[in-house]
Coordinates of C-alpha atoms in Angstrom, one line a residue:
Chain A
X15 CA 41.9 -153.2 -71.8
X16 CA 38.5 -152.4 -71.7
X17 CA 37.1 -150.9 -75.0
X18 CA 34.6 -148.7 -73.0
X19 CA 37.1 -147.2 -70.4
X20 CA 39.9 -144.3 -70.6
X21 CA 43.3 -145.1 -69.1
X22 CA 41.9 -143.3 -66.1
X23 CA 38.9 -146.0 -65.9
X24 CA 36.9 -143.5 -66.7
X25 CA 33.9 -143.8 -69.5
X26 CA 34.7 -143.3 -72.5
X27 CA 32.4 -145.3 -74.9
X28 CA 28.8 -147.1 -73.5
X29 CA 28.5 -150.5 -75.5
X30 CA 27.5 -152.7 -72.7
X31 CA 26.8 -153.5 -69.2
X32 CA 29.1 -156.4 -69.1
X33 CA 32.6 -155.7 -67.7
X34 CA 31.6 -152.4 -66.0
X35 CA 32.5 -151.9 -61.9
X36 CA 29.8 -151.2 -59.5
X37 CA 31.0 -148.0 -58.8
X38 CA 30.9 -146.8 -62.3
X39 CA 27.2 -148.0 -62.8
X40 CA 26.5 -146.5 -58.9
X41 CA 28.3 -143.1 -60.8
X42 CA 25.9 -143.3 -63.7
X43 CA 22.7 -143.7 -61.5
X44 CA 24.0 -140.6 -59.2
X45 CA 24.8 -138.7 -62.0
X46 CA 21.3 -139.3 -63.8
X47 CA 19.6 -138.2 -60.3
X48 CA 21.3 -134.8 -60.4
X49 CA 20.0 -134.3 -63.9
X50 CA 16.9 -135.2 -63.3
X51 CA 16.6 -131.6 -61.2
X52 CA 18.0 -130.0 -64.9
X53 CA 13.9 -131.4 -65.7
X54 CA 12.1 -129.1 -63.0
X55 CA 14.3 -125.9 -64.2
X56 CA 12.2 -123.4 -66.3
X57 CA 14.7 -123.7 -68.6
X58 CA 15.4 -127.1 -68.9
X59 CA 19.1 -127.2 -70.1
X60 CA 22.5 -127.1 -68.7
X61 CA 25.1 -125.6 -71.2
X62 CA 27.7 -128.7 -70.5
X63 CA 28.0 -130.0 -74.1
X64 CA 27.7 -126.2 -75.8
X65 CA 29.5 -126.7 -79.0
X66 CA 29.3 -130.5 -79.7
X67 CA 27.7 -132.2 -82.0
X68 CA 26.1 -135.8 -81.0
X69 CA 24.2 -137.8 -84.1
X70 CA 21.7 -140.2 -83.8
X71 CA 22.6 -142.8 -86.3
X72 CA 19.3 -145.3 -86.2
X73 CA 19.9 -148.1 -88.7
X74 CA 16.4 -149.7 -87.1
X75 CA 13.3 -148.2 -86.2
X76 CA 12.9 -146.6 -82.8
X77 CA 10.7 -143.7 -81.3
X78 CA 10.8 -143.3 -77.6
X79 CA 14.9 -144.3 -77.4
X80 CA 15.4 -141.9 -80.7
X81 CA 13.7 -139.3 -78.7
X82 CA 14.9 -139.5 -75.5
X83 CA 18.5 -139.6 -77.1
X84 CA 17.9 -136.0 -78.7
X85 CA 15.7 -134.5 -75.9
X86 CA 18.7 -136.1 -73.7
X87 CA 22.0 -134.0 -76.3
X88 CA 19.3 -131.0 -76.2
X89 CA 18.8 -130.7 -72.5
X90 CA 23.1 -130.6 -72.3
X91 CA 23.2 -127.8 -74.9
X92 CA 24.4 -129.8 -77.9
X93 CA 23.5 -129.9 -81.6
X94 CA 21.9 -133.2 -82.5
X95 CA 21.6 -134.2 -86.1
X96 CA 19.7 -137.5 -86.8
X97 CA 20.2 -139.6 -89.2
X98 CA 17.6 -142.0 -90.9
X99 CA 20.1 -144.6 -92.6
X100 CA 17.1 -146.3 -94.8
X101 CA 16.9 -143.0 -96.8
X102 CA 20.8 -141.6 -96.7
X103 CA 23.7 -143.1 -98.6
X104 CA 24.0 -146.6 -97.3
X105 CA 21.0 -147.4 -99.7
X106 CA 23.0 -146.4 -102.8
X107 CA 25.8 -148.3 -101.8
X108 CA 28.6 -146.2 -99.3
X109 CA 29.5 -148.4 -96.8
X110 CA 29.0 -147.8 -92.9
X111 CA 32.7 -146.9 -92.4
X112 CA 32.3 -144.6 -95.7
X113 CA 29.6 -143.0 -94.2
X114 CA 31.1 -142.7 -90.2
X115 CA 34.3 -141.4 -91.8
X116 CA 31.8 -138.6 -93.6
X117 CA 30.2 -137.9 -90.2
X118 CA 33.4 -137.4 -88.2
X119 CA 34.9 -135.0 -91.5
X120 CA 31.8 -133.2 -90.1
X121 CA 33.3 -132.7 -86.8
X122 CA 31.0 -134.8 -85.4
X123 CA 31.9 -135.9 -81.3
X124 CA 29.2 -138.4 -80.3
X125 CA 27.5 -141.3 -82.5
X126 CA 24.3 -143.5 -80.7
X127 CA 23.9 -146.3 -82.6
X128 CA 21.2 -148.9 -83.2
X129 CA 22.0 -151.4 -85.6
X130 CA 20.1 -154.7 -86.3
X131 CA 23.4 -156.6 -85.6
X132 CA 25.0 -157.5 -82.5
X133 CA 27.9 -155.7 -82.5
X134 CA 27.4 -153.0 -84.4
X135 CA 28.2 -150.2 -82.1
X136 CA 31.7 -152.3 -80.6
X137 CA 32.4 -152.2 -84.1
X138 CA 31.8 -148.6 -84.9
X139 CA 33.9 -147.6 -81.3
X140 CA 36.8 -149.5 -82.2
X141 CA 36.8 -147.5 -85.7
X142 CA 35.9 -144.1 -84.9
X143 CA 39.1 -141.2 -84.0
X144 CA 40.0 -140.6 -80.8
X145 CA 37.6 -137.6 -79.8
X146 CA 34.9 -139.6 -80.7
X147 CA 32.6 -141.5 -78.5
X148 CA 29.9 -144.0 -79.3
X149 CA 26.6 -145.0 -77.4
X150 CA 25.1 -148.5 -78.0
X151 CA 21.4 -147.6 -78.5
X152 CA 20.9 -151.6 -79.0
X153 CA 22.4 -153.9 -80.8
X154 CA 20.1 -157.0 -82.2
X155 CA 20.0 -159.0 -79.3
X156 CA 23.5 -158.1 -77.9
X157 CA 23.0 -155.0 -75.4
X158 CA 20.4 -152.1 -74.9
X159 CA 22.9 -150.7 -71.6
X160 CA 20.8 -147.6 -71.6
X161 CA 17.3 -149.2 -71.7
X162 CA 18.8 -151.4 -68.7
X163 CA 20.1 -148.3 -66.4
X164 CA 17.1 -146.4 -66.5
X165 CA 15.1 -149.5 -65.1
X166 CA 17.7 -149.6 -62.4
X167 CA 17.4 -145.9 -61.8
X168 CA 13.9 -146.5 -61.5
X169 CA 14.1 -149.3 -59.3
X170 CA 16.3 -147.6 -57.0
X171 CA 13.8 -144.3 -57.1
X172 CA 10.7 -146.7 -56.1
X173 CA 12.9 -149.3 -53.7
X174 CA 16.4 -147.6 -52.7
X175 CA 18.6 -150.7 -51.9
X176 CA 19.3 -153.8 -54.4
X177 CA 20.4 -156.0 -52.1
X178 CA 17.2 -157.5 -50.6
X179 CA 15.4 -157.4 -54.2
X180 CA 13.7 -160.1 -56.2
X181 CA 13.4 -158.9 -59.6
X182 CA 11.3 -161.2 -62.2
X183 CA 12.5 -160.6 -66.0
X184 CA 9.6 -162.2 -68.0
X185 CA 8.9 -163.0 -71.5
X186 CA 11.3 -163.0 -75.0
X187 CA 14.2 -163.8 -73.5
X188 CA 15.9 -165.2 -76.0
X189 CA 15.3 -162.3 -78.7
X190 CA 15.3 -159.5 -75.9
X191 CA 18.9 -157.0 -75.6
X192 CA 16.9 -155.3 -72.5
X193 CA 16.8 -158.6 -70.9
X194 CA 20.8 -159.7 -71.0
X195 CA 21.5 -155.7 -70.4
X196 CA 19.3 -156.0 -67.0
X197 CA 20.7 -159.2 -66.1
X198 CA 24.1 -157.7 -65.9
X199 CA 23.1 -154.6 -64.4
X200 CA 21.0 -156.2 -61.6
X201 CA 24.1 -158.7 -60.7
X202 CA 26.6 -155.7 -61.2
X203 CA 24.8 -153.6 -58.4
X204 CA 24.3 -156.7 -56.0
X205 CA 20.3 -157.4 -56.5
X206 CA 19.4 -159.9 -53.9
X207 CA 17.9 -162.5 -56.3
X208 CA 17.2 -162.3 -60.3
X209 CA 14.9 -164.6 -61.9
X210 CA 13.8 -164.9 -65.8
X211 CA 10.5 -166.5 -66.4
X212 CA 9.7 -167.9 -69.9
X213 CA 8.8 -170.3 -71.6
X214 CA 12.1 -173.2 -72.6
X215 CA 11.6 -171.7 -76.6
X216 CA 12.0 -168.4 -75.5
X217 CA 15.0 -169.0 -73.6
X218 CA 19.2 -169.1 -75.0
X219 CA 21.0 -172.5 -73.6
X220 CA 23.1 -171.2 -71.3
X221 CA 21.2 -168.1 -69.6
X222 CA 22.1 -170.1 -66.0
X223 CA 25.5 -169.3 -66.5
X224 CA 24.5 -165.5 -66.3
X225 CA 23.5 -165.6 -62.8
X226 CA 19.9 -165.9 -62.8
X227 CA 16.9 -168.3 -61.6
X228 CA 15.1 -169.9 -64.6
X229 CA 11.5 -170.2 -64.3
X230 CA 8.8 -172.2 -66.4
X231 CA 5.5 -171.0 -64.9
X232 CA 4.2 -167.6 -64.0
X233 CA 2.7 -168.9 -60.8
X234 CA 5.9 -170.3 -59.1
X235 CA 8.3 -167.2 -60.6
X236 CA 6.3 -164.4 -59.5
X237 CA 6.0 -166.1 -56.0
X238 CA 7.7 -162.7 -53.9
X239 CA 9.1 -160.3 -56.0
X240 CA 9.7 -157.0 -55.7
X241 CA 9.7 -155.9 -59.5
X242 CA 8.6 -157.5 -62.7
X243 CA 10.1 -157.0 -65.5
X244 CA 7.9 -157.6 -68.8
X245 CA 9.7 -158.2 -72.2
X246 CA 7.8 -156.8 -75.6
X247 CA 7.2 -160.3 -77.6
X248 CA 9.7 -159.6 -80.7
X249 CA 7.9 -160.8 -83.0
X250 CA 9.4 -158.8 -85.7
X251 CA 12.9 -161.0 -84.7
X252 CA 11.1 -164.6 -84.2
X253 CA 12.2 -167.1 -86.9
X254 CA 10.6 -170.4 -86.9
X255 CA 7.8 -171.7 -84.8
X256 CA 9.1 -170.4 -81.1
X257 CA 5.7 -170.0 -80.1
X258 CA 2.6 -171.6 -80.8
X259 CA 0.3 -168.3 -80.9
X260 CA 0.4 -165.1 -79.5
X261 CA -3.0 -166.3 -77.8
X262 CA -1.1 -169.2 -76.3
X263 CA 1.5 -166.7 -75.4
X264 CA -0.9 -164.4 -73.3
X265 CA -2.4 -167.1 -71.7
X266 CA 0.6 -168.7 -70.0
X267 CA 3.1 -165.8 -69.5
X268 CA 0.9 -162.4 -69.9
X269 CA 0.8 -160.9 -66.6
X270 CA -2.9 -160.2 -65.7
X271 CA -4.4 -158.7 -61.9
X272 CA -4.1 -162.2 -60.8
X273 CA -0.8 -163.1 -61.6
X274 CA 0.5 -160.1 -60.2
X275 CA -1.1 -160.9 -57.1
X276 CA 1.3 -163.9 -56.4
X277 CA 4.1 -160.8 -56.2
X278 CA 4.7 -159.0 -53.1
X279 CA 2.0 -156.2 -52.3
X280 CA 4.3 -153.0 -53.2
X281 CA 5.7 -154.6 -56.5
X282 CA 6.1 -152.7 -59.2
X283 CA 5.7 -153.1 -62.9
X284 CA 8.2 -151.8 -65.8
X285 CA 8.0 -152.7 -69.5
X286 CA 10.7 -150.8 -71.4
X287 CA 8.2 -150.3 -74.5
X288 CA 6.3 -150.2 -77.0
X289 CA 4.1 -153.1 -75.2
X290 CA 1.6 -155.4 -76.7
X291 CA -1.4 -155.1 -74.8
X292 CA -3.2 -158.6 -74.0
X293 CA 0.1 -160.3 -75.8
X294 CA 2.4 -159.2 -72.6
X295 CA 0.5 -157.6 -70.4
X296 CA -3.1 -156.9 -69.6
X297 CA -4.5 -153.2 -69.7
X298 CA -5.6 -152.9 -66.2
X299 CA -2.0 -154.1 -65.1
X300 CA -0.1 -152.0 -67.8
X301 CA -2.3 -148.6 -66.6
X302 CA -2.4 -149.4 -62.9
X303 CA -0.8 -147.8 -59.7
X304 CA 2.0 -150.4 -59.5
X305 CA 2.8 -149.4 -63.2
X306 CA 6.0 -147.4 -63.3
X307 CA 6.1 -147.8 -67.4
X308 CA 6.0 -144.2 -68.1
X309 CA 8.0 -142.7 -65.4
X310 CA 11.0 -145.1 -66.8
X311 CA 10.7 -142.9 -70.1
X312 CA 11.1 -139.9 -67.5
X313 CA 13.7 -141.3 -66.3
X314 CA 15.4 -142.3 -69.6
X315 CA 16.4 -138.7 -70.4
X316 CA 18.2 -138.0 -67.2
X317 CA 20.1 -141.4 -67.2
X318 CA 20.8 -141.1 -71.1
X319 CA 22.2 -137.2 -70.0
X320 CA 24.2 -138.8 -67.7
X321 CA 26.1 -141.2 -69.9
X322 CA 26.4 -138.6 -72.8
X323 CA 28.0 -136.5 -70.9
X324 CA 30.4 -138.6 -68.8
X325 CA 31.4 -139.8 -71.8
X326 CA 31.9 -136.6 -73.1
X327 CA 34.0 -135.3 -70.2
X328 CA 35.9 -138.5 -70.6
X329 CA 37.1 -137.5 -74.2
X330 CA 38.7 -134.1 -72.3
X331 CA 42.0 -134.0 -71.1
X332 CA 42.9 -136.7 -67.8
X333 CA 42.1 -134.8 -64.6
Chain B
X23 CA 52.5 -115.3 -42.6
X24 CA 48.6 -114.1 -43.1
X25 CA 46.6 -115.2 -39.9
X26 CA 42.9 -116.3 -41.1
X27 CA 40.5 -115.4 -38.9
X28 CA 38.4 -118.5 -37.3
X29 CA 35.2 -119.7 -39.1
X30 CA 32.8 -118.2 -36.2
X31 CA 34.4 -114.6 -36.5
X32 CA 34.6 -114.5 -40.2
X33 CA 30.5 -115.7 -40.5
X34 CA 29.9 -113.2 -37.6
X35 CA 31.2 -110.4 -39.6
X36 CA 28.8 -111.3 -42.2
X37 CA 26.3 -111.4 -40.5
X38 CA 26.9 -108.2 -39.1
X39 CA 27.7 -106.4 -42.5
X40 CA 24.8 -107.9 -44.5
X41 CA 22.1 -106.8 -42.7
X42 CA 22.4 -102.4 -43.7
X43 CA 23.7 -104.0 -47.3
X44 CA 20.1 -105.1 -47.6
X45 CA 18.3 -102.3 -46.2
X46 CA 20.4 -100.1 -48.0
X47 CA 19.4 -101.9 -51.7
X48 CA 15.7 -101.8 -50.3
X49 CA 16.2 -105.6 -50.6
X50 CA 12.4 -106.8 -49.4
X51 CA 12.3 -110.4 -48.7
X52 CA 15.5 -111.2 -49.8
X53 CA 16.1 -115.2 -50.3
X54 CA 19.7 -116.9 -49.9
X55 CA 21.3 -119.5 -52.0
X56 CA 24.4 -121.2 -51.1
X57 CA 27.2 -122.3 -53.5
X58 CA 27.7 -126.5 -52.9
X59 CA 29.5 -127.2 -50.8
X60 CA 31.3 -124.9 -48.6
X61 CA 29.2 -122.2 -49.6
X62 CA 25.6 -123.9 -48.6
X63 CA 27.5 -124.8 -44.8
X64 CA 27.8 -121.1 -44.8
X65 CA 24.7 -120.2 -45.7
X66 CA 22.9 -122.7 -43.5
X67 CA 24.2 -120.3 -40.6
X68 CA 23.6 -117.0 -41.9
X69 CA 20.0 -118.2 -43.0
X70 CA 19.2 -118.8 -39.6
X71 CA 21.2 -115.7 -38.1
X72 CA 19.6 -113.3 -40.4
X73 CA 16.1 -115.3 -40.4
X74 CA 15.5 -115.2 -44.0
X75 CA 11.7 -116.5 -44.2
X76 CA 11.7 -118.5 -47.4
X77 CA 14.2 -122.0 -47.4
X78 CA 17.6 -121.9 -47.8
X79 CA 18.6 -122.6 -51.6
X80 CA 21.6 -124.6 -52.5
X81 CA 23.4 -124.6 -55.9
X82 CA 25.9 -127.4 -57.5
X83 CA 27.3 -125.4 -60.1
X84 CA 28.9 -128.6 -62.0
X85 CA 27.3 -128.5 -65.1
X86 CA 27.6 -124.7 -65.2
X87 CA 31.6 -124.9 -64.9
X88 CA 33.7 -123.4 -67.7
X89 CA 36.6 -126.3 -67.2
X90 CA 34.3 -128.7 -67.6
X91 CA 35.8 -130.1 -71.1
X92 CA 39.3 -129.9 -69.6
X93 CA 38.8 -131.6 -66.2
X94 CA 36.1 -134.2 -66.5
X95 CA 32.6 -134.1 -64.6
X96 CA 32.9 -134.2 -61.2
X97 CA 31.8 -137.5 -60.0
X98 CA 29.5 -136.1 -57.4
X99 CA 27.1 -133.4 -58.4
X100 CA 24.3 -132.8 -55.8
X101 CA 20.9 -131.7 -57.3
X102 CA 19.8 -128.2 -57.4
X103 CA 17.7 -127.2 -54.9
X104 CA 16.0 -123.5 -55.3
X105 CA 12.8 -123.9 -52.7
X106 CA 11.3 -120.9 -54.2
X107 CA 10.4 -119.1 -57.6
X108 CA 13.9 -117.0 -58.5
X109 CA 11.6 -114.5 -60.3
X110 CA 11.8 -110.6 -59.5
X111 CA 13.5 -112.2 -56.0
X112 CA 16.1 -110.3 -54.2
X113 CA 18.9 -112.7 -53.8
X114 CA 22.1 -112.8 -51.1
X115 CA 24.5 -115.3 -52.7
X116 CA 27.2 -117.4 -50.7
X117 CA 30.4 -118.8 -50.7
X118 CA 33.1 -119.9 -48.8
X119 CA 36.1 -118.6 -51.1
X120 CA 36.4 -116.2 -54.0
X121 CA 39.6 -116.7 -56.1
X122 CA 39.0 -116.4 -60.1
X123 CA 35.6 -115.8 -59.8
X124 CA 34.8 -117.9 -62.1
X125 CA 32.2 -120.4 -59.4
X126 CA 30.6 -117.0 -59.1
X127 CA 29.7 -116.5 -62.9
X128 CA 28.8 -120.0 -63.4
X129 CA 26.2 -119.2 -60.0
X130 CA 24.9 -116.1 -61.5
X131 CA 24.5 -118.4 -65.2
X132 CA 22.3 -121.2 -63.5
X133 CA 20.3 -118.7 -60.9
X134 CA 19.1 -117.0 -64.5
X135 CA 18.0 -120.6 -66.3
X136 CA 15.5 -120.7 -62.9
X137 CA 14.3 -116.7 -63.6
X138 CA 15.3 -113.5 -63.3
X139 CA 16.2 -112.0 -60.1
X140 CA 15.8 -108.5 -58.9
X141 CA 19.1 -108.3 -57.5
X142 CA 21.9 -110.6 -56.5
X143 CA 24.2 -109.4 -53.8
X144 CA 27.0 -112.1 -53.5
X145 CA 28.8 -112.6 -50.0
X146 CA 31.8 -114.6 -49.2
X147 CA 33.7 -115.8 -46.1
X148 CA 37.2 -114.8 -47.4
X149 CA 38.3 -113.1 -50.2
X150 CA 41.8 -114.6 -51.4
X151 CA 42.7 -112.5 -54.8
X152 CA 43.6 -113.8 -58.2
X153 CA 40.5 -112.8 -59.4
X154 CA 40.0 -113.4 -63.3
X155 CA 37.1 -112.0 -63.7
X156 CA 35.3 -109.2 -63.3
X157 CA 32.9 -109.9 -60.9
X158 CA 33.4 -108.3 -56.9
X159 CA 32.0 -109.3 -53.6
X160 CA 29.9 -107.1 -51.8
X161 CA 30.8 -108.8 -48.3
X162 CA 33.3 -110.6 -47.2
X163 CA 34.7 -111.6 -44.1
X164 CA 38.5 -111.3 -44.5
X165 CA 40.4 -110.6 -47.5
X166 CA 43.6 -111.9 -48.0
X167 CA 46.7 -112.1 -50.9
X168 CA 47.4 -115.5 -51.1
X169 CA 50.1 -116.9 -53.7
X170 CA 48.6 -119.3 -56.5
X171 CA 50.1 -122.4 -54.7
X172 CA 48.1 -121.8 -51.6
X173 CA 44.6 -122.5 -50.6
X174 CA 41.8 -121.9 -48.2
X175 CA 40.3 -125.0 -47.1
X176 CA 37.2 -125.1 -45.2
X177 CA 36.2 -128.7 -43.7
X178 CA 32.6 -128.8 -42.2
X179 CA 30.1 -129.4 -42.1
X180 CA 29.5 -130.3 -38.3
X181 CA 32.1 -128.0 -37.1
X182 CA 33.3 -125.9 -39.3
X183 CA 37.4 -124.6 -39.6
X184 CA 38.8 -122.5 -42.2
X185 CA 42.5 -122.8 -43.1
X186 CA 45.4 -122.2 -45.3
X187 CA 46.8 -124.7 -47.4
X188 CA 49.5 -125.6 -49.4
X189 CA 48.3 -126.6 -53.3
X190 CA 49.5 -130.0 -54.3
X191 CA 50.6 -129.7 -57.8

């Protein structure tokens, strides 16, 4: 029994990509596009969550996910409380169920979570009553699964079919949630080919065994593709010496004019954000026409509608 | 038995109605939305029959539905399309079927998030009481009584046929 479905196999909590059907991910995307019309409305809202309450529980730092969450509740018409966890109870000592327990006396119908710690938000779903859904916000280096479906629903705005794709996930792959999330989603809806370029450091043991092609050097992964994926170097989660410099970094892996060259003439660029200019990615590259890097925090509100309120509906009574 | 008219009759007596409605409301330049998706197959004919000038405007009222909480989103919601600025615009609405009426209020609810309308005159192909709500067409092409358990189904869109069916329950 999947955690994240309803007896009807219908979504119910999002904590991951992993385990999810096509059709349901295909159903998120389609939902997302409808929203996205919600945006070009003079009044930008839809009245489907009127009465519910969703809260933003950030135990990490976050702006554009944080805010794309609430702008996300707000466009569906429901009160959105956010809660900055460094300066509320768990500092003087309540513990996290202590504190959820608090939230749902509140009436409270909707947590997002990001937590430090993978697991965090499975944790919090398989705690929470039954009216209650959660949404993984990310979760240490587990899952980011809405980070990961706007970059799909931006790769299917900018090149419609998966199948013949070559996408190129580059960078932190070891530290990066994004990465594993868009792995998953890019085998899930059938990409032709998905590579991960890094260097070995950067890179968990077994990451074959998730269906990808490993890659050492920018110049022979970026041969072809369609999209590039850049990772944000987390440096804030390195321990030990995984990298000799961020210099070093830049010059083997950051993607300059002439590495994206090598890629096919119409590839496009994402980053999910915030990105280290001349660490990942050169300016020229990140500002460029084959950037799509702000259009995917566009896209973010519609997709991040969609899975609210699916989930939402979910809670309802079966069809 | 109630005998339904066919689809061509029914849209023809629309077409032939609507036409003093609008001259009598001094509707100028009226514009026409269809109701997704029986409603917009509708409207795709009486746009062209009536030669409204401005694009035909189509509505998916999903995320405007009042049952929403109690039956789940509908796994298919087309966008929204309104080719044109709603404001101070005389509007003919359509839709295949009225029964509660309550399709027609979400319709009215997400025409006034894109502006305000003049005027919205709301046309529909048949009329099958139950309504609860009042709201009232000011066409229609055949009205009928038709028990709760029964339905009027219109298949399209490439040729379109209107009948009545029994409601699985």
């Amino acid at each position: 029994m999947n955690l994240q479905l309803d007896s009807n196999g219908r979504l119910r909590h999002f904590l991951t990509i992993e385990g999810l059907p096509r059709e349901l991910l295909t159903q998120i995307l389609d939902t997302a596009e409808s929203f996205s019309s919600v945006i070009g409305k003079p009044v930008k809202k839809v009245p489907l969550l009127r009465g519910r309450t969703v809260v933003n529980l950030f135990f990490e730092a976050s702006t554009r996910t944080r805010t794309t969450f609430e702008l996300a509740a707000k466009r569906l018409s429901a009160d959105v409380l956010n809660l900055d966890i460094g300066t509320s109870s768990t500092v003087k000592g309540e513990t996290l169920l202590d504190t959820l327990a608090n939230l749902e006396a509140m009436q409270c119908d909707m947590f997002v979570v990001r937590h430090r710690d993978s697991g965090a938000a499975h944790f919090i779903a398989r705690h929470v009553g039954p009216g209650v859904s959660v949404i993984n916000a990310g979760d240490g280096r587990h899952a980011h699964p809405t980070q990961a479906m706007l970059d799909m629903f931006t790769i299917r705005q900018k090149k419609g079919d998966f199948a013949p794709l070559t996408v190129a996930i580059v960078g932190d792959i070891m530290h990066s949630r994004v990465a594993r999330s868009e792995i998953h989603a890019l085998n899930t809806l059938g990409a032709g080919e998905v590579r991960v370029i890094a260097p070995r450091t950067l890179l968990p043991p077994d990451i074959e065994d998730l269906g990808v092609r490993v890659f050492y050097k920018m110049e022979q992964g970026l041969k072809d593709v369609d999209v590039i994926c850049m990772l944000r170097l987390q440096r804030e989660r390195m321990e030990g010496a995984a990298l000799p410099s961020e210099a070093e970094f830049y010059r083997q892996y950051g993607l300059n004019q002439q590495r994206l060259a090598l890629a096919k003439p119409n590839a496009i660029v994402m980053h999910p954000g915030p990105i280290n200019r001349g660490v990942e990615i050169e300016s020229s590259v990140a500002d460029g026409p084959r950037s799509v890097i702000l259009p995917q925090v566009t896209n973010g509100i519609a997709v991040r509608m969609a899975v609210m309120a699916m989930a939402m509906g979910a809670v309802g009574e079966p069809a | 038995m109630t005998e339904l008219a066919n689809v061509d009759t029914l849209i023809e007596r629309l077409a032939q109605q609507l036409p003093p409605l609008i001259r009598q409301r001094r509707m100028e330049r009226p514009v026409m939305i269809g109701i997704h998706t029986g409603g917009a197959w509708i409207a795709e004919r009486l746009h062209e029959m009536l030669q409204i000038e401005e694009p035909l405007g189509t509505l998916d009222i999903s995320f405007y539905r009042d049952d929403f909480s109690r039956i789940g989103m509908n796994p298919q919601v087309r966008p929204s399309r309104l080719p044109f600025d709603v404001e101070d615009r005389h509007v003919i609405l359509i839709d295949d079927v009225i029964y509660t009426g309550r399709t027609v209020r979400a319709a009215l609810n997400e025409i006034f998030d894109w502006g305000r309308p003049a005027s919205v005159l709301l046309a529909v192909l048949v009329d099958r009481g139950g309504r609860e709500l009042p709201i009232a067409p000011d066409a229609v092409g055949q009205k009928l009584e038709l028990p709760p358990d029964q339905h009027v189904k219109l298949q399209g869109p490439n040729s379109l046929s209107i009948a009545i069916q029994q409601t699985l329950v």
